[in-house]
């Protein structure tokens, strides 16, 4: 799950942090369990399992059919301070966590937002609509009619 959740620039770092926290939890449990009786360990493990299941239910997202490039675009816009311009698949209700749906902590979803974003970027960088077209989410140069 960690490999799908983080953008490319942060994937290795966040995956390492996740692995570290797992190992730190195992160490903490080993130390704490040495001071508990068997029934106490049973209840602590049961409670931790229930808490983990609730956390997963509320905060995990379904990233089926979402390209890792979507994370990269969202991250780039975030770093540029333009996150409000992101309207891609990660804002689609079927790819949001229950928490995000309940609180409205997500942006607007527009199925064709990439074409608009690319057009705006091209305009900002001096490329006119007559020079380039967008076809199936790919930028293609138009052939001159002359």
Short mmCIF file of C-alpha atoms in Angstrom, two decimals:
data_model
loop_
_atom_site.label_atom_id
_atom_site.label_comp_id
_atom_site.label_asym_id
_atom_site.label_seq_id
_atom_site.Cartn_x
_atom_site.Cartn_y
_atom_site.Cartn_z
CA UNK A 1 0.00 0.00 0.00
CA UNK A 2 2.85 2.40 0.77
CA UNK A 3 4.26 2.05 -2.75
CA UNK A 4 0.96 3.24 -4.26
CA UNK A 5 0.15 5.97 -1.77
CA UNK A 6 3.08 8.36 -2.00
CA UNK A 7 4.21 10.58 -4.93
CA UNK A 8 7.44 9.61 -6.70
CA UNK A 9 9.59 12.31 -5.07
CA UNK A 10 8.59 11.15 -1.58
CA UNK A 11 7.98 7.45 -2.12
CA UNK A 12 11.31 6.11 -0.81
CA UNK A 13 11.39 8.47 2.17
CA UNK A 14 7.79 7.80 3.23
CA UNK A 15 8.17 4.07 2.67
CA UNK A 16 11.25 4.16 4.91
CA UNK A 17 9.38 6.10 7.60
CA UNK A 18 6.53 3.55 7.42
CA UNK A 19 8.99 0.67 7.80
CA UNK A 20 10.73 2.41 10.71
CA UNK A 21 7.44 2.98 12.53
CA UNK A 22 6.54 -0.69 12.08
CA UNK A 23 9.84 -1.76 13.60
CA UNK A 24 9.54 0.80 16.42
CA UNK A 25 6.08 -0.57 17.20
CA UNK A 26 7.44 -4.10 17.35
CA UNK A 27 10.21 -3.01 19.72
CA UNK A 28 7.78 -1.09 21.93
CA UNK A 29 5.43 -4.08 22.09
CA UNK A 30 8.27 -6.44 22.99
CA UNK A 31 9.34 -4.21 25.87
CA UNK A 32 5.78 -3.51 27.08
CA UNK A 33 4.65 -7.14 26.86
CA UNK A 34 7.42 -8.27 29.18
CA UNK A 35 5.58 -6.43 31.98
CA UNK A 36 2.09 -7.79 31.21
CA UNK A 37 0.29 -11.03 31.91
CA UNK A 38 -1.07 -13.22 29.11
CA UNK A 39 -4.69 -12.00 29.48
CA UNK A 40 -3.50 -8.37 29.47
CA UNK A 41 -1.46 -9.01 26.30
CA UNK A 42 -4.57 -10.56 24.71
CA UNK A 43 -6.67 -7.45 25.44
CA UNK A 44 -3.94 -5.02 24.33
CA UNK A 45 -3.52 -6.90 21.02
CA UNK A 46 -7.28 -7.08 20.51
CA UNK A 47 -7.74 -3.38 21.23
CA UNK A 48 -4.83 -2.45 18.96
CA UNK A 49 -6.27 -4.62 16.18
CA UNK A 50 -9.71 -2.99 16.50
CA UNK A 51 -8.15 0.48 16.55
CA UNK A 52 -6.09 -0.37 13.45
CA UNK A 53 -9.18 -1.68 11.63
CA UNK A 54 -11.11 1.52 12.42
CA UNK A 55 -8.18 3.69 11.32
CA UNK A 56 -7.91 1.74 8.06
CA UNK A 57 -11.66 1.96 7.45
CA UNK A 58 -11.77 5.74 7.90
CA UNK A 59 -8.48 6.85 6.37
CA UNK A 60 -7.40 4.39 3.64
CA UNK A 61 -8.16 5.17 0.00
CA UNK A 62 -8.92 3.00 -3.02
CA UNK A 63 -6.26 3.73 -5.62
CA UNK A 64 -7.41 1.10 -8.11
CA UNK A 65 -7.00 2.41 -11.66
CA UNK A 66 -5.20 5.59 -10.51
CA UNK A 67 -1.88 6.24 -12.22
CA UNK A 68 1.13 7.14 -10.11
CA UNK A 69 1.44 10.13 -12.46
CA UNK A 70 -1.71 11.53 -10.81
CA UNK A 71 0.17 11.68 -7.50
CA UNK A 72 3.10 13.36 -9.23
CA UNK A 73 0.93 16.06 -10.82
CA UNK A 74 -0.87 16.71 -7.55
CA UNK A 75 2.49 16.97 -5.75
CA UNK A 76 3.93 19.37 -8.34
CA UNK A 77 0.89 21.64 -8.06
CA UNK A 78 1.11 21.47 -4.26
CA UNK A 79 4.78 22.47 -4.29
CA UNK A 80 3.98 25.37 -6.61
CA UNK A 81 1.18 26.54 -4.29
CA UNK A 82 -1.45 25.73 -6.91
CA UNK A 83 -3.13 22.69 -5.34
CA UNK A 84 -6.56 24.23 -5.91
CA UNK A 85 -5.98 23.75 -9.66
CA UNK A 86 -5.79 19.96 -9.28
CA UNK A 87 -9.10 18.40 -10.30
CA UNK A 88 -7.94 14.90 -11.26
CA UNK A 89 -8.83 11.33 -10.32
CA UNK A 90 -7.56 11.64 -6.76
CA UNK A 91 -10.51 14.00 -6.11
CA UNK A 92 -13.04 11.53 -7.53
CA UNK A 93 -15.34 10.28 -4.75
CA UNK A 94 -14.54 6.63 -5.47
CA UNK A 95 -10.84 7.30 -4.71
CA UNK A 96 -11.39 9.23 -1.45
CA UNK A 97 -11.24 7.93 2.09
CA UNK A 98 -14.39 7.88 4.20
CA UNK A 99 -12.91 10.71 6.28
CA UNK A 100 -12.39 12.88 3.19
CA UNK A 101 -15.93 12.22 1.98
CA UNK A 102 -17.46 12.97 5.39
CA UNK A 103 -15.52 16.18 5.99
CA UNK A 104 -15.36 17.46 2.41
CA UNK A 105 -11.55 17.69 2.60
CA UNK A 106 -10.95 17.24 -1.10
CA UNK A 107 -11.03 19.29 -4.25
CA UNK A 108 -13.40 19.31 -7.16
CA UNK A 109 -13.26 16.47 -9.69
CA UNK A 110 -13.44 17.26 -13.41
CA UNK A 111 -12.90 14.28 -15.71
CA UNK A 112 -11.24 16.36 -18.46
CA UNK A 113 -9.18 18.65 -16.22
CA UNK A 114 -5.80 17.59 -17.66
CA UNK A 115 -6.53 19.07 -21.08
CA UNK A 116 -7.47 22.42 -19.52
CA UNK A 117 -4.36 22.42 -17.33
CA UNK A 118 -2.08 21.61 -20.27
CA UNK A 119 -3.73 24.31 -22.41
CA UNK A 120 -3.23 26.87 -19.63
CA UNK A 121 0.41 25.84 -19.17
CA UNK A 122 1.07 26.13 -22.91
CA UNK A 123 -0.53 29.55 -23.01
CA UNK A 124 1.57 30.70 -20.05
CA UNK A 125 4.75 29.52 -21.82
CA UNK A 126 3.97 31.21 -25.12
CA UNK A 127 2.67 28.27 -27.13
CA UNK A 128 -0.52 29.10 -28.97
CA UNK A 129 -3.44 26.80 -29.59
CA UNK A 130 -2.61 26.90 -33.30
CA UNK A 131 0.85 25.41 -32.62
CA UNK A 132 -0.13 22.48 -30.42
CA UNK A 133 -3.21 20.33 -29.86
CA UNK A 134 -4.10 17.92 -27.14
CA UNK A 135 -5.33 14.52 -28.30
CA UNK A 136 -5.98 11.69 -25.83
CA UNK A 137 -4.01 13.54 -23.13
CA UNK A 138 -0.95 13.86 -25.39
CA UNK A 139 0.45 17.07 -26.75
CA UNK A 140 0.94 16.97 -30.49
CA UNK A 141 2.27 19.61 -32.86
CA UNK A 142 -0.03 20.58 -35.67
CA UNK A 143 1.29 20.28 -39.18
CA UNK A 144 1.39 23.57 -41.10
CA UNK A 145 -1.16 23.76 -43.89
CA UNK A 146 1.26 25.78 -46.04
#
